[in-house]
Every structure is written in C-alpha cells, then in structure tokens.
PDB file of C-alpha atoms in Angstrom:
ATOM      1  CA  MET A  27       7.147 -10.520 -19.620  1.00 47.00           C
ATOM      2  CA  GLU A  28       7.416  -8.908 -22.751  1.00 50.00           C
ATOM      3  CA  LYS A  29       8.464  -5.091 -22.865  1.00 56.00           C
ATOM      4  CA  ASN A  30       4.788  -4.421 -23.946  1.00 74.00           C
ATOM      5  CA  PHE A  31       4.382  -0.837 -22.047  1.00 78.00           C
ATOM      6  CA  GLU A  32       3.085   2.453 -22.297  1.00 87.00           C
ATOM      7  CA  VAL A  33       5.375   5.354 -20.868  1.00 89.00           C
ATOM      8  CA  ILE A  34       3.358   7.897 -19.580  1.00 90.00           C
ATOM      9  CA  SER A  35       5.715  11.120 -18.691  1.00 89.00           C
ATOM     10  CA  CYS A  36       5.031  13.173 -15.718  1.00 90.00           C
ATOM     11  CA  LEU A  37       6.212  16.780 -13.928  1.00 84.00           C
ATOM     12  CA  ALA A  38       8.731  14.905 -11.432  1.00 91.00           C
ATOM     13  CA  SER A  39      10.362  11.438 -10.338  1.00 93.00           C
ATOM     14  CA  ALA A  40       9.182   9.002  -7.722  1.00 94.00           C
ATOM     15  CA  SER A  41      10.797   9.220  -4.056  1.00 94.00           C
ATOM     16  CA  LEU A  42      12.554   5.947  -2.401  1.00 93.00           C
ATOM     17  CA  ILE A  43       9.692   5.137  -0.325  1.00 94.00           C
ATOM     18  CA  PRO A  44       7.619   1.759  -0.298  1.00 94.00           C
ATOM     19  CA  GLU A  45       4.283   1.474  -1.969  1.00 96.00           C
ATOM     20  CA  ASN A  46       4.893   4.728  -3.658  1.00 96.00           C
ATOM     21  CA  LEU A  47       1.818   4.237  -6.385  1.00 96.00           C
ATOM     22  CA  THR A  48      -1.820   3.826  -6.047  1.00 95.00           C
ATOM     23  CA  THR A  49      -4.577   3.749  -8.536  1.00 93.00           C
ATOM     24  CA  ALA A  50      -8.403   4.346  -8.998  1.00 90.00           C
ATOM     25  CA  PRO A  51     -10.302   4.488 -11.798  1.00 88.00           C
ATOM     26  CA  GLY A  52      -9.248   7.216 -14.229  1.00 88.00           C
ATOM     27  CA  PHE A  53      -6.266   8.148 -12.020  1.00 90.00           C
ATOM     28  CA  THR A  54      -2.835   7.374 -10.986  1.00 93.00           C
ATOM     29  CA  ALA A  55      -0.866   9.029  -8.078  1.00 95.00           C
ATOM     30  CA  PHE A  56       3.132   8.777  -6.135  1.00 96.00           C
ATOM     31  CA  ALA A  57       4.883  11.142  -4.472  1.00 96.00           C
ATOM     32  CA  ASN A  58       7.858  13.644  -4.939  1.00 95.00           C
ATOM     33  CA  LYS A  59       9.370  14.629  -2.070  1.00 94.00           C
ATOM     34  CA  SER A  60       6.827  17.099  -0.683  1.00 95.00           C
ATOM     35  CA  LYS A  61       4.920  16.692  -3.703  1.00 94.00           C
ATOM     36  CA  VAL A  62       2.054  14.303  -5.002  1.00 95.00           C
ATOM     37  CA  VAL A  63       1.959  13.783  -8.437  1.00 94.00           C
ATOM     38  CA  VAL A  64      -1.354  12.734 -10.190  1.00 93.00           C
ATOM     39  CA  VAL A  65      -2.206  11.865 -13.757  1.00 92.00           C
ATOM     40  CA  ASN A  66      -5.609  11.400 -14.994  1.00 87.00           C
ATOM     41  CA  SER A  67      -6.761   9.544 -17.932  1.00 80.00           C
ATOM     42  CA  ARG A  68      -6.350  11.650 -20.391  1.00 80.00           C
ATOM     43  CA  GLN A  69      -2.137  11.052 -19.176  1.00 77.00           C
ATOM     44  CA  LYS A  70      -2.237  14.786 -17.494  1.00 83.00           C
ATOM     45  CA  PRO A  71       0.193  15.284 -14.926  1.00 89.00           C
ATOM     46  CA  THR A  72      -0.680  17.511 -12.165  1.00 90.00           C
ATOM     47  CA  LEU A  73       1.653  18.320  -9.145  1.00 90.00           C
ATOM     48  CA  PHE A  74       0.158  19.011  -5.358  1.00 92.00           C
ATOM     49  CA  GLU A  75       2.597  20.811  -2.902  1.00 92.00           C
ATOM     50  CA  GLU A  76       2.217  18.860   1.094  1.00 92.00           C
ATOM     51  CA  PRO A  77       3.198  20.378   4.143  1.00 90.00           C
ATOM     52  CA  GLY A  78       5.984  18.104   4.421  1.00 90.00           C
ATOM     53  CA  THR A  79       7.814  15.137   2.848  1.00 94.00           C
ATOM     54  CA  VAL A  80       5.227  12.724   1.840  1.00 95.00           C
ATOM     55  CA  SER A  81       5.435   9.314   3.503  1.00 95.00           C
ATOM     56  CA  LEU A  82       2.433   7.769   1.886  1.00 95.00           C
ATOM     57  CA  VAL A  83      -0.015   7.955  -0.787  1.00 96.00           C
ATOM     58  CA  LYS A  84      -2.806   5.776  -1.618  1.00 96.00           C
ATOM     59  CA  HIS A  85      -6.398   5.850  -3.002  1.00 96.00           C
ATOM     60  CA  VAL A  86      -9.224   3.979  -0.850  1.00 95.00           C
ATOM     61  CA  LYS A  87     -12.758   3.342  -0.882  1.00 94.00           C
ATOM     62  CA  LEU A  88     -15.069   5.196   1.860  1.00 94.00           C
ATOM     63  CA  GLU A  89     -18.789   5.075   2.257  1.00 93.00           C
ATOM     64  CA  PHE A  90     -19.499   8.616   1.320  1.00 92.00           C
ATOM     65  CA  GLN A  91     -16.594   8.638  -1.932  1.00 92.00           C
ATOM     66  CA  ASP A  92     -13.479   7.267  -3.305  1.00 93.00           C
ATOM     67  CA  CYS A  93     -10.434   9.219  -1.741  1.00 94.00           C
ATOM     68  CA  LEU A  94      -6.947   9.895  -1.991  1.00 95.00           C
ATOM     69  CA  VAL A  95      -4.891   9.386   1.377  1.00 96.00           C
ATOM     70  CA  VAL A  96      -1.631  11.436   1.974  1.00 96.00           C
ATOM     71  CA  GLY A  97       0.545  11.225   4.999  1.00 94.00           C
ATOM     72  CA  THR A  98       4.170  12.945   5.805  1.00 92.00           C
ATOM     73  CA  PHE A  99       6.933  12.238   7.643  1.00 90.00           C
ATOM     74  CA  ASN A 100       5.569  15.019   9.965  1.00 87.00           C
ATOM     75  CA  GLY A 101       2.525  13.810  10.828  1.00 87.00           C
ATOM     76  CA  HIS A 102       0.401  15.723   8.300  1.00 91.00           C
ATOM     77  CA  LEU A 103      -2.557  13.711   7.422  1.00 93.00           C
ATOM     78  CA  CYS A 104      -4.683  14.745   4.445  1.00 94.00           C
ATOM     79  CA  ILE A 105      -7.905  13.112   2.778  1.00 95.00           C
ATOM     80  CA  TYR A 106      -8.794  14.418  -0.928  1.00 94.00           C
ATOM     81  CA  CYS A 107     -11.119  13.476  -3.029  1.00 89.00           C
ATOM     82  CA  LYS A 108      -9.750  11.027  -5.443  1.00 84.00           C
ATOM     83  CA  GLU A 109      -8.151  13.691  -8.002  1.00 81.00           C
ATOM     84  CA  HIS A 110      -7.036  15.497  -5.323  1.00 81.00           C
ATOM     85  CA  LYS A 111      -8.441  18.761  -6.002  1.00 80.00           C
ATOM     86  CA  LYS A 112     -10.817  19.161  -3.478  1.00 82.00           C
ATOM     87  CA  GLY A 113      -9.032  18.881   0.079  1.00 87.00           C
ATOM     88  CA  LEU A 114     -12.440  17.032   2.443  1.00 91.00           C
ATOM     89  CA  HIS A 115     -10.375  16.563   5.601  1.00 92.00           C
ATOM     90  CA  THR A 116      -6.664  17.878   7.511  1.00 91.00           C
ATOM     91  CA  ILE A 117      -4.702  16.735  10.427  1.00 88.00           C
ATOM     92  CA  GLN A 118      -1.963  17.417  12.285  1.00 88.00           C
ATOM     93  CA  LYS A 119      -0.708  15.003  14.824  1.00 80.00           C
ATOM     94  CA  LYS A 120       1.477  16.533  17.099  1.00 73.00           C
ATOM     95  CA  GLU A 121       5.104  15.095  17.776  1.00 65.00           C
ATOM     96  CA  THR A 122       6.248  14.057  21.199  1.00 59.00           C
ATOM     97  CA  ASP A 123       9.406  12.690  22.567  1.00 52.00           C
ATOM     98  CA  ALA A 124       8.180   9.481  23.200  1.00 55.00           C
ATOM     99  CA  GLU A 125       6.505   9.330  20.055  1.00 60.00           C
ATOM    100  CA  PRO A 126       7.557  10.810  16.529  1.00 61.00           C
ATOM    101  CA  VAL A 127       4.789  11.277  14.278  1.00 73.00           C
ATOM    102  CA  TYR A 128       4.783   9.344  10.801  1.00 81.00           C
ATOM    103  CA  PHE A 129       2.636   7.628   8.289  1.00 91.00           C
ATOM    104  CA  HIS A 130       3.000   4.558   6.278  1.00 92.00           C
ATOM    105  CA  GLY A 131       0.893   1.758   4.868  1.00 94.00           C
ATOM    106  CA  CYS A 132      -3.256   2.596   4.583  1.00 96.00           C
ATOM    107  CA  ASP A 133      -6.342   0.324   4.000  1.00 97.00           C
ATOM    108  CA  THR A 134     -10.110   1.012   4.865  1.00 96.00           C
ATOM    109  CA  ASP A 135     -13.169  -1.077   6.012  1.00 94.00           C
ATOM    110  CA  GLY A 136     -14.833   0.270   2.642  1.00 94.00           C
ATOM    111  CA  LYS A 137     -17.034   2.021   5.251  1.00 93.00           C
ATOM    112  CA  SER A 138     -15.796   4.926   7.357  1.00 93.00           C
ATOM    113  CA  LEU A 139     -12.902   3.477   9.448  1.00 94.00           C
ATOM    114  CA  LEU A 140      -9.309   4.438   7.809  1.00 95.00           C
ATOM    115  CA  PHE A 141      -6.451   2.394   9.243  1.00 96.00           C
ATOM    116  CA  LEU A 142      -2.722   3.683   8.769  1.00 95.00           C
ATOM    117  CA  GLY A 143       0.497   2.699   9.859  1.00 94.00           C
ATOM    118  CA  GLY A 144       2.174   4.737  12.450  1.00 90.00           C
ATOM    119  CA  SER A 145       5.086   5.271  14.617  1.00 85.00           C
ATOM    120  CA  LEU A 146       3.843   2.916  17.835  1.00 81.00           C
ATOM    121  CA  GLY A 147       0.850   1.090  16.026  1.00 91.00           C
ATOM    122  CA  ILE A 148      -1.858   1.465  13.794  1.00 94.00           C
ATOM    123  CA  CYS A 149      -3.752   5.157  14.128  1.00 92.00           C
ATOM    124  CA  VAL A 150      -7.614   4.642  13.384  1.00 93.00           C
ATOM    125  CA  TYR A 151     -10.110   7.128  12.360  1.00 93.00           C
ATOM    126  CA  VAL A 152     -13.562   7.086  11.439  1.00 94.00           C
ATOM    127  CA  VAL A 153     -14.187   9.622   8.425  1.00 95.00           C
ATOM    128  CA  ARG A 154     -17.424  10.586   7.167  1.00 93.00           C
ATOM    129  CA  GLU A 155     -18.142  13.303   4.568  1.00 91.00           C
ATOM    130  CA  ASP A 156     -18.379  16.285   7.113  1.00 93.00           C
ATOM    131  CA  THR A 157     -16.151  14.971  10.139  1.00 94.00           C
ATOM    132  CA  ILE A 158     -13.314  13.045  11.209  1.00 94.00           C
ATOM    133  CA  LYS A 159     -12.725  11.079  14.581  1.00 93.00           C
ATOM    134  CA  GLU A 160      -9.097   9.864  15.776  1.00 90.00           C
ATOM    135  CA  LEU A 161      -9.592   6.473  17.760  1.00 90.00           C
ATOM    136  CA  PRO A 162      -7.310   5.169  20.201  1.00 88.00           C
ATOM    137  CA  THR A 163      -4.039   3.590  18.507  1.00 88.00           C
ATOM    138  CA  ILE A 164      -4.144   0.108  18.337  1.00 91.00           C
ATOM    139  CA  SER A 165      -0.604  -0.372  20.066  1.00 88.00           C
ATOM    140  CA  THR A 166       2.245  -2.909  18.256  1.00 90.00           C
ATOM    141  CA  LYS A 167       5.064  -1.128  19.790  1.00 86.00           C
ATOM    142  CA  LEU A 168       6.774  -0.628  16.729  1.00 90.00           C
ATOM    143  CA  HIS A 169       6.386   1.402  13.405  1.00 92.00           C
ATOM    144  CA  VAL A 170       3.583  -0.364  11.372  1.00 96.00           C
ATOM    145  CA  ILE A 171       5.029   0.164   7.797  1.00 96.00           C
ATOM    146  CA  SER A 172       2.232  -1.905   6.164  1.00 97.00           C
ATOM    147  CA  VAL A 173      -1.617  -2.245   6.189  1.00 98.00           C
ATOM    148  CA  ALA A 174      -4.214  -4.496   5.096  1.00 98.00           C
ATOM    149  CA  TYR A 175      -7.741  -4.766   5.465  1.00 97.00           C
ATOM    150  CA  ASP A 176      -9.943  -7.570   4.702  1.00 96.00           C
ATOM    151  CA  ASN A 177     -13.211  -9.354   5.739  1.00 93.00           C
ATOM    152  CA  GLY A 178     -13.379  -7.826   9.385  1.00 93.00           C
ATOM    153  CA  ARG A 179      -9.657  -8.743   9.865  1.00 95.00           C
ATOM    154  CA  LEU A 180      -7.200  -6.073  10.170  1.00 96.00           C
ATOM    155  CA  TYR A 181      -3.457  -7.167   9.125  1.00 98.00           C
ATOM    156  CA  ALA A 182      -0.140  -4.576   9.812  1.00 97.00           C
ATOM    157  CA  GLY A 183       3.116  -5.552   9.104  1.00 97.00           C
ATOM    158  CA  ASP A 184       5.948  -3.747  11.187  1.00 97.00           C
ATOM    159  CA  GLU A 185       9.533  -2.743  11.068  1.00 96.00           C
ATOM    160  CA  GLY A 186      11.010  -5.787  12.727  1.00 96.00           C
ATOM    161  CA  GLY A 187       9.169  -7.858  10.166  1.00 97.00           C
ATOM    162  CA  SER A 188       6.434  -9.163  12.378  1.00 97.00           C
ATOM    163  CA  VAL A 189       2.523  -9.635  11.258  1.00 98.00           C
ATOM    164  CA  HIS A 190      -0.160  -8.480  13.505  1.00 97.00           C
ATOM    165  CA  ILE A 191      -3.406  -9.831  13.045  1.00 97.00           C
ATOM    166  CA  TYR A 192      -6.699  -8.488  14.362  1.00 96.00           C
ATOM    167  CA  GLN A 193     -10.510  -9.382  14.566  1.00 94.00           C
ATOM    168  CA  GLN A 194     -12.835  -6.737  14.367  1.00 90.00           C
ATOM    169  CA  GLN A 195     -15.112  -8.007  17.628  1.00 85.00           C
ATOM    170  CA  GLY A 196     -18.248  -5.694  17.619  1.00 71.00           C
ATOM    171  CA  ILE A 197     -20.125  -2.986  15.853  1.00 60.00           C
ATOM    172  CA  THR A 198     -18.080  -0.368  17.618  1.00 64.00           C
ATOM    173  CA  PRO A 199     -15.361   0.859  15.522  1.00 58.00           C
ATOM    174  CA  ASN A 200     -12.333   0.210  17.852  1.00 66.00           C
ATOM    175  CA  SER A 201     -13.821  -3.458  19.111  1.00 83.00           C
ATOM    176  CA  PHE A 202     -10.343  -4.739  17.313  1.00 89.00           C
ATOM    177  CA  GLY A 203      -9.016  -7.792  19.132  1.00 91.00           C
ATOM    178  CA  ARG A 204      -5.564  -9.257  18.387  1.00 91.00           C
ATOM    179  CA  LEU A 205      -5.906 -13.063  16.973  1.00 94.00           C
ATOM    180  CA  ALA A 206      -2.024 -13.494  16.429  1.00 95.00           C
ATOM    181  CA  LYS A 207       1.209 -12.085  16.027  1.00 96.00           C
ATOM    182  CA  ILE A 208       3.747 -13.627  13.430  1.00 96.00           C
ATOM    183  CA  GLU A 209       7.077 -12.701  14.899  1.00 96.00           C
ATOM    184  CA  GLY A 210       9.477 -11.367  12.574  1.00 95.00           C
ATOM    185  CA  LYS A 211      13.271 -12.062  11.660  1.00 93.00           C
ATOM    186  CA  GLY A 212      14.224  -8.240  12.125  1.00 95.00           C
ATOM    187  CA  PHE A 213      13.700  -7.358   8.480  1.00 97.00           C
ATOM    188  CA  PRO A 214      10.668  -4.723   7.402  1.00 97.00           C
ATOM    189  CA  CYS A 215       7.497  -5.480   5.993  1.00 98.00           C
ATOM    190  CA  ASN A 216       7.234  -2.743   3.195  1.00 97.00           C
ATOM    191  CA  SER A 217       4.248  -3.873   1.852  1.00 98.00           C
ATOM    192  CA  ILE A 218       1.023  -6.432   2.723  1.00 98.00           C
ATOM    193  CA  LYS A 219      -1.685  -7.375   0.497  1.00 98.00           C
ATOM    194  CA  VAL A 220      -4.577 -10.002   0.849  1.00 98.00           C
ATOM    195  CA  LEU A 221      -5.279 -11.434  -2.573  1.00 97.00           C
ATOM    196  CA  LYS A 222      -8.453 -12.429  -4.277  1.00 95.00           C
ATOM    197  CA  GLY A 223     -10.668 -14.693  -2.331  1.00 95.00           C
ATOM    198  CA  GLY A 224      -9.697 -13.629   0.985  1.00 96.00           C
ATOM    199  CA  LYS A 225      -7.553 -16.907   1.894  1.00 96.00           C
ATOM    200  CA  THR A 226      -4.066 -15.700   1.632  1.00 98.00           C
ATOM    201  CA  VAL A 227      -2.157 -12.457   2.705  1.00 98.00           C
ATOM    202  CA  VAL A 228       1.170 -11.949   0.995  1.00 98.00           C
ATOM    203  CA  CYS A 229       4.003  -9.670   2.663  1.00 98.00           C
ATOM    204  CA  GLY A 230       6.881  -8.327   1.088  1.00 98.00           C
ATOM    205  CA  TYR A 231      10.080  -7.839   3.544  1.00 98.00           C
ATOM    206  CA  ASP A 232      13.319  -5.637   3.406  1.00 97.00           C
ATOM    207  CA  ASN A 233      15.558  -8.655   2.455  1.00 97.00           C
ATOM    208  CA  GLY A 234      13.861  -9.742  -0.913  1.00 97.00           C
ATOM    209  CA  THR A 235      12.062 -12.547   0.348  1.00 98.00           C
ATOM    210  CA  ILE A 236       7.688 -12.508   0.474  1.00 98.00           C
ATOM    211  CA  SER A 237       5.739 -14.816   2.549  1.00 98.00           C
ATOM    212  CA  LEU A 238       2.255 -16.227   2.266  1.00 98.00           C
ATOM    213  CA  ILE A 239       0.005 -16.634   5.379  1.00 98.00           C
ATOM    214  CA  ASP A 240      -2.829 -18.442   5.493  1.00 97.00           C
ATOM    215  CA  VAL A 241      -5.812 -16.724   6.631  1.00 96.00           C
ATOM    216  CA  LYS A 242      -7.656 -19.392   8.098  1.00 94.00           C
ATOM    217  CA  SER A 243      -4.973 -20.974  10.235  1.00 95.00           C
ATOM    218  CA  LYS A 244      -2.939 -17.435  10.694  1.00 95.00           C
ATOM    219  CA  THR A 245       0.210 -19.070   9.610  1.00 95.00           C
ATOM    220  CA  PRO A 246       2.469 -18.770   7.160  1.00 96.00           C
ATOM    221  CA  VAL A 247       2.416 -21.408   4.272  1.00 97.00           C
ATOM    222  CA  MET A 248       5.725 -20.214   2.231  1.00 96.00           C
ATOM    223  CA  THR A 249       8.658 -18.034   2.286  1.00 97.00           C
ATOM    224  CA  MET A 250      10.480 -17.544  -0.878  1.00 97.00           C
ATOM    225  CA  LYS A 251      13.390 -15.420  -2.134  1.00 96.00           C
ATOM    226  CA  ALA A 252      11.765 -13.305  -4.754  1.00 96.00           C
ATOM    227  CA  HIS A 253      13.887 -10.215  -4.910  1.00 97.00           C
ATOM    228  CA  CYS A 254      17.672  -9.751  -4.760  1.00 95.00           C
ATOM    229  CA  SER A 255      16.863  -6.476  -2.353  1.00 96.00           C
ATOM    230  CA  PRO A 256      14.217  -4.830  -0.968  1.00 97.00           C
ATOM    231  CA  VAL A 257      10.589  -6.024  -1.755  1.00 98.00           C
ATOM    232  CA  MET A 258       9.433  -2.279  -2.142  1.00 98.00           C
ATOM    233  CA  ALA A 259       5.544  -3.048  -2.857  1.00 98.00           C
ATOM    234  CA  ILE A 260       2.953  -5.877  -3.636  1.00 98.00           C
ATOM    235  CA  ALA A 261      -0.259  -5.432  -5.728  1.00 97.00           C
ATOM    236  CA  ALA A 262      -2.860  -8.054  -5.583  1.00 97.00           C
ATOM    237  CA  HIS A 263      -5.226  -9.079  -8.955  1.00 96.00           C
ATOM    238  CA  PRO A 264      -8.547  -7.342  -8.974  1.00 94.00           C
ATOM    239  CA  SER A 265     -10.079 -10.908  -9.927  1.00 94.00           C
ATOM    240  CA  LYS A 266      -7.123 -13.896 -10.241  1.00 95.00           C
ATOM    241  CA  VAL A 267      -5.263 -15.405  -7.132  1.00 96.00           C
ATOM    242  CA  GLN A 268      -1.987 -13.599  -8.685  1.00 97.00           C
ATOM    243  CA  PHE A 269       0.074 -10.547  -7.481  1.00 97.00           C
ATOM    244  CA  ALA A 270       2.909  -8.497  -8.463  1.00 97.00           C
ATOM    245  CA  SER A 271       5.976  -7.351  -6.874  1.00 98.00           C
ATOM    246  CA  VAL A 272       8.806  -4.857  -7.319  1.00 97.00           C
ATOM    247  CA  GLY A 273      12.147  -4.414  -5.868  1.00 96.00           C
ATOM    248  CA  GLU A 274      14.905  -2.115  -5.790  1.00 95.00           C
ATOM    249  CA  ASP A 275      16.917  -5.082  -7.725  1.00 95.00           C
ATOM    250  CA  SER A 276      14.739  -3.114 -10.732  1.00 94.00           C
ATOM    251  CA  TYR A 277      12.434  -6.260 -11.066  1.00 95.00           C
ATOM    252  CA  LEU A 278       8.970  -6.149 -12.031  1.00 95.00           C
ATOM    253  CA  ASN A 279       7.705  -9.995 -11.075  1.00 96.00           C
ATOM    254  CA  VAL A 280       4.170 -11.370 -11.404  1.00 96.00           C
ATOM    255  CA  TRP A 281       3.455 -14.635  -9.674  1.00 97.00           C
ATOM    256  CA  ASN A 282       0.368 -17.036  -9.849  1.00 97.00           C
ATOM    257  CA  TYR A 283      -0.645 -18.963  -6.745  1.00 97.00           C
ATOM    258  CA  ASN A 284      -2.127 -22.097  -6.231  1.00 96.00           C
ATOM    259  CA  GLU A 285      -3.760 -21.905  -3.159  1.00 95.00           C
ATOM    260  CA  LYS A 286      -4.708 -26.130  -3.676  1.00 94.00           C
ATOM    261  CA  MET A 287      -1.362 -27.141  -4.107  1.00 95.00           C
ATOM    262  CA  ASN A 288       0.418 -24.019  -2.041  1.00 96.00           C
ATOM    263  CA  LYS A 289       2.725 -23.751  -5.609  1.00 96.00           C
ATOM    264  CA  VAL A 290       3.709 -19.965  -6.826  1.00 96.00           C
ATOM    265  CA  THR A 291       4.871 -20.085  -9.963  1.00 96.00           C
ATOM    266  CA  VAL A 292       6.191 -16.840 -11.893  1.00 95.00           C
ATOM    267  CA  VAL A 293       4.002 -15.555 -14.760  1.00 93.00           C
ATOM    268  CA  ASN A 294       6.337 -12.442 -16.125  1.00 92.00           C
ATOM    269  CA  SER A 295       8.911 -10.842 -15.015  1.00 92.00           C
ATOM    270  CA  LEU A 296      11.006  -7.621 -16.098  1.00 90.00           C
ATOM    271  CA  SER A 297      13.741  -5.481 -15.326  1.00 88.00           C
ATOM    272  CA  MET A 298      14.011  -2.375 -15.952  1.00 80.00           C
ATOM    273  CA  ALA A 299      18.031  -1.548 -15.746  1.00 73.00           C
ATOM    274  CA  LYS A 300      19.578   0.479 -13.111  1.00 79.00           C
ATOM    275  CA  LYS A 301      16.106   1.563 -11.816  1.00 87.00           C
ATOM    276  CA  PHE A 302      15.440   0.875  -8.326  1.00 93.00           C
ATOM    277  CA  ALA A 303      11.041  -0.072  -8.432  1.00 95.00           C
ATOM    278  CA  VAL A 304       9.319   1.748  -5.590  1.00 96.00           C
ATOM    279  CA  GLY A 305       5.802   1.238  -6.761  1.00 97.00           C
ATOM    280  CA  VAL A 306       3.459  -1.336  -8.307  1.00 97.00           C
ATOM    281  CA  SER A 307      -0.251  -1.336  -8.876  1.00 96.00           C
ATOM    282  CA  TYR A 308      -3.187  -3.408 -10.880  1.00 94.00           C
ATOM    283  CA  CYS A 309      -5.783  -1.517 -12.858  1.00 90.00           C
ATOM    284  CA  GLU A 310      -9.497  -2.734 -12.823  1.00 85.00           C
ATOM    285  CA  ASP A 311      -8.523  -4.478 -16.412  1.00 85.00           C
ATOM    286  CA  GLY A 312      -5.525  -6.441 -14.611  1.00 88.00           C
ATOM    287  CA  ASP A 313      -2.843  -4.165 -16.667  1.00 91.00           C
ATOM    288  CA  ILE A 314      -0.217  -3.438 -13.979  1.00 95.00           C
ATOM    289  CA  THR A 315       1.496   0.308 -13.582  1.00 94.00           C
ATOM    290  CA  ALA A 316       4.684   0.345 -12.030  1.00 95.00           C
ATOM    291  CA  THR A 317       6.986   3.571 -10.564  1.00 95.00           C
ATOM    292  CA  PHE A 318      10.902   3.566 -10.350  1.00 95.00           C
ATOM    293  CA  PHE A 319      13.062   5.889  -8.305  1.00 94.00           C
ATOM    294  CA  ASP A 320      13.983   9.105  -9.324  1.00 91.00           C
ATOM    295  CA  ASP A 321      12.098   8.283 -12.790  1.00 92.00           C
ATOM    296  CA  PRO A 322      10.119  11.168 -14.088  1.00 92.00           C
ATOM    297  CA  ASN A 323       7.156   8.262 -15.634  1.00 92.00           C
ATOM    298  CA  ILE A 324       4.664   5.938 -14.992  1.00 93.00           C
ATOM    299  CA  TYR A 325       4.877   2.362 -16.883  1.00 92.00           C
ATOM    300  CA  LYS A 326       1.897   0.626 -17.797  1.00 91.00           C
ATOM    301  CA  PHE A 327       2.154  -2.823 -18.637  1.00 89.00           C
ATOM    302  CA  TYR A 328      -0.024  -4.590 -20.859  1.00 80.00           C
ATOM    303  CA  GLY A 329      -1.413  -7.895 -20.484  1.00 64.00           C
TER     304      GLY A 329
END
C-alpha cells in the first residue's frame, strides 16, 4: 500500500484492546484507558471520561438513531448519541464470584436489539429511545470477544477460538437457536465480520490466522496465516467483497475474496514500524482508518 495517508492528531493514544476504532458518518472514536476519544469531521478531537477502563467502543445503527456504545472492564455500559455528547442509557452489571463482568464486541440488528460479548456469553438488550431492557444471556460458557449480526443470524467468537452461529427463529427478541458451533484451537477470536453480500464470515485470531466461513454451509472454507502476531481487528468493505485486517505485527493488510473461486489475494499491505495496530475501519467512501497502540493519531488511508 502506498503511503497515501492523512494523519489526524488526537489528544490521547489508543489502548491495546481488540477492535479499538469505530467510525460513523462525520465521527471517529477509539478508547484510551478510561477515556473515549471522539474526532469529528473537522478533525477536532474531544476526550470523555468513563467510569472504568474502556473495553469496547462501537458505533451502531438503531431504529431511532445512530449511537455510540461504550463498555468497560467493570461492567459499565453507556449508550450515547454518535458524537458522545448526549447520554441515552446507562447500565451497571453487577459482578459475582461466578461471573466477572466485562464487555467486548458489539453489533445490532439495525432495529432495537443490541448484542454484546460478555463474560459467559452474548448479552442481549432491547434498546429504544426512552427505555433499555436486558434479556437473558445467550450462554456460550466462555467469554465472547467478538460479535456480528447479519440477516437474522448472530455470530460470536469466544476466548477459545470457537465460533457460535445462531438463527433468529421468531418475532420475539430472544428467540435465537444455535445452528452450529465451529470448534476453536485455543486462540481467541478477536474480530468477526460479515462480508458484503452476506455469504462469507471472516474471523481473526490471536495466533495471526484468519478464517473464512461459508454462511450457507456453516463451515470454514479457508484458513490462512495473515499476520505474524495476533489479529486485532477486521473491517468489511461497505460495497465490495473485500476486507482489511490489522495485527500486533504492525501491518495493515487489505484483501480481496473471490467467493466463486474461494481465493484470497492481497490488495495492499503497509507496515507502521514498531507499532501494534489495534483498530481498523472502512469509511463510507471506501477509505480506511486505523489506530495503533500508544500512538496519539488516527491514520486515514486513501484509495
């Protein structure tokens, strides 16, 4: 990848957590310890303090508006308007001896259901403009790190590398039945995304591999060594069957996937020497943004 990029200076550096970058039209955000850094389209960064070390920051679409979801390692969950200025809902999950509380991974059904990776499964909430209701957790027995939803199916990657696939079976919010479990190999699944068209799911693991799962057959069709160290985040292109990945090896890689031929090719690759990459996201126009651990900048790559 040619170094055709813009550096957006921020007020703090990115923490070392998976998927530590999120974008929405006009806004970009990432976590710095107990703070959330939000940058608007005029490249003006703002810091917001949270009541605990941030483990999750994600822009999501809900029926009533676009929101920014922030979760912490001590079970605090906040839902804000997308620029973070207005708090909409706050929940504090209580920790028990049997279930420590922290959040990783997040997605929605685009309507009212919010899915979060939790200590022992997938936490599910019904979120409306004036109310939020917690539903029973979908149990996986292991900590869920990554979550994705597409077309009635819910995908979750856990700390052992297993991928759980569920199908929404009715009109009630919590009617998810398990379709399959793809057993892991002991390496956490740090990121999971559904590619454009909904035929393929991409999973990034702590051992540097990326697996591609066929949605129809619910089986892996390819596993490749993508990075020399943990894959920290994957982003799906908004209009192409293409994805980007970043890892602790400092590399940002962009991949095309030919679904008919089951072939992955590298489109671009860039290393930011001696920097752990921790977040990656596509903008609506196909440009890519990335964050790096202990680096107080957002990098926007063009073309």
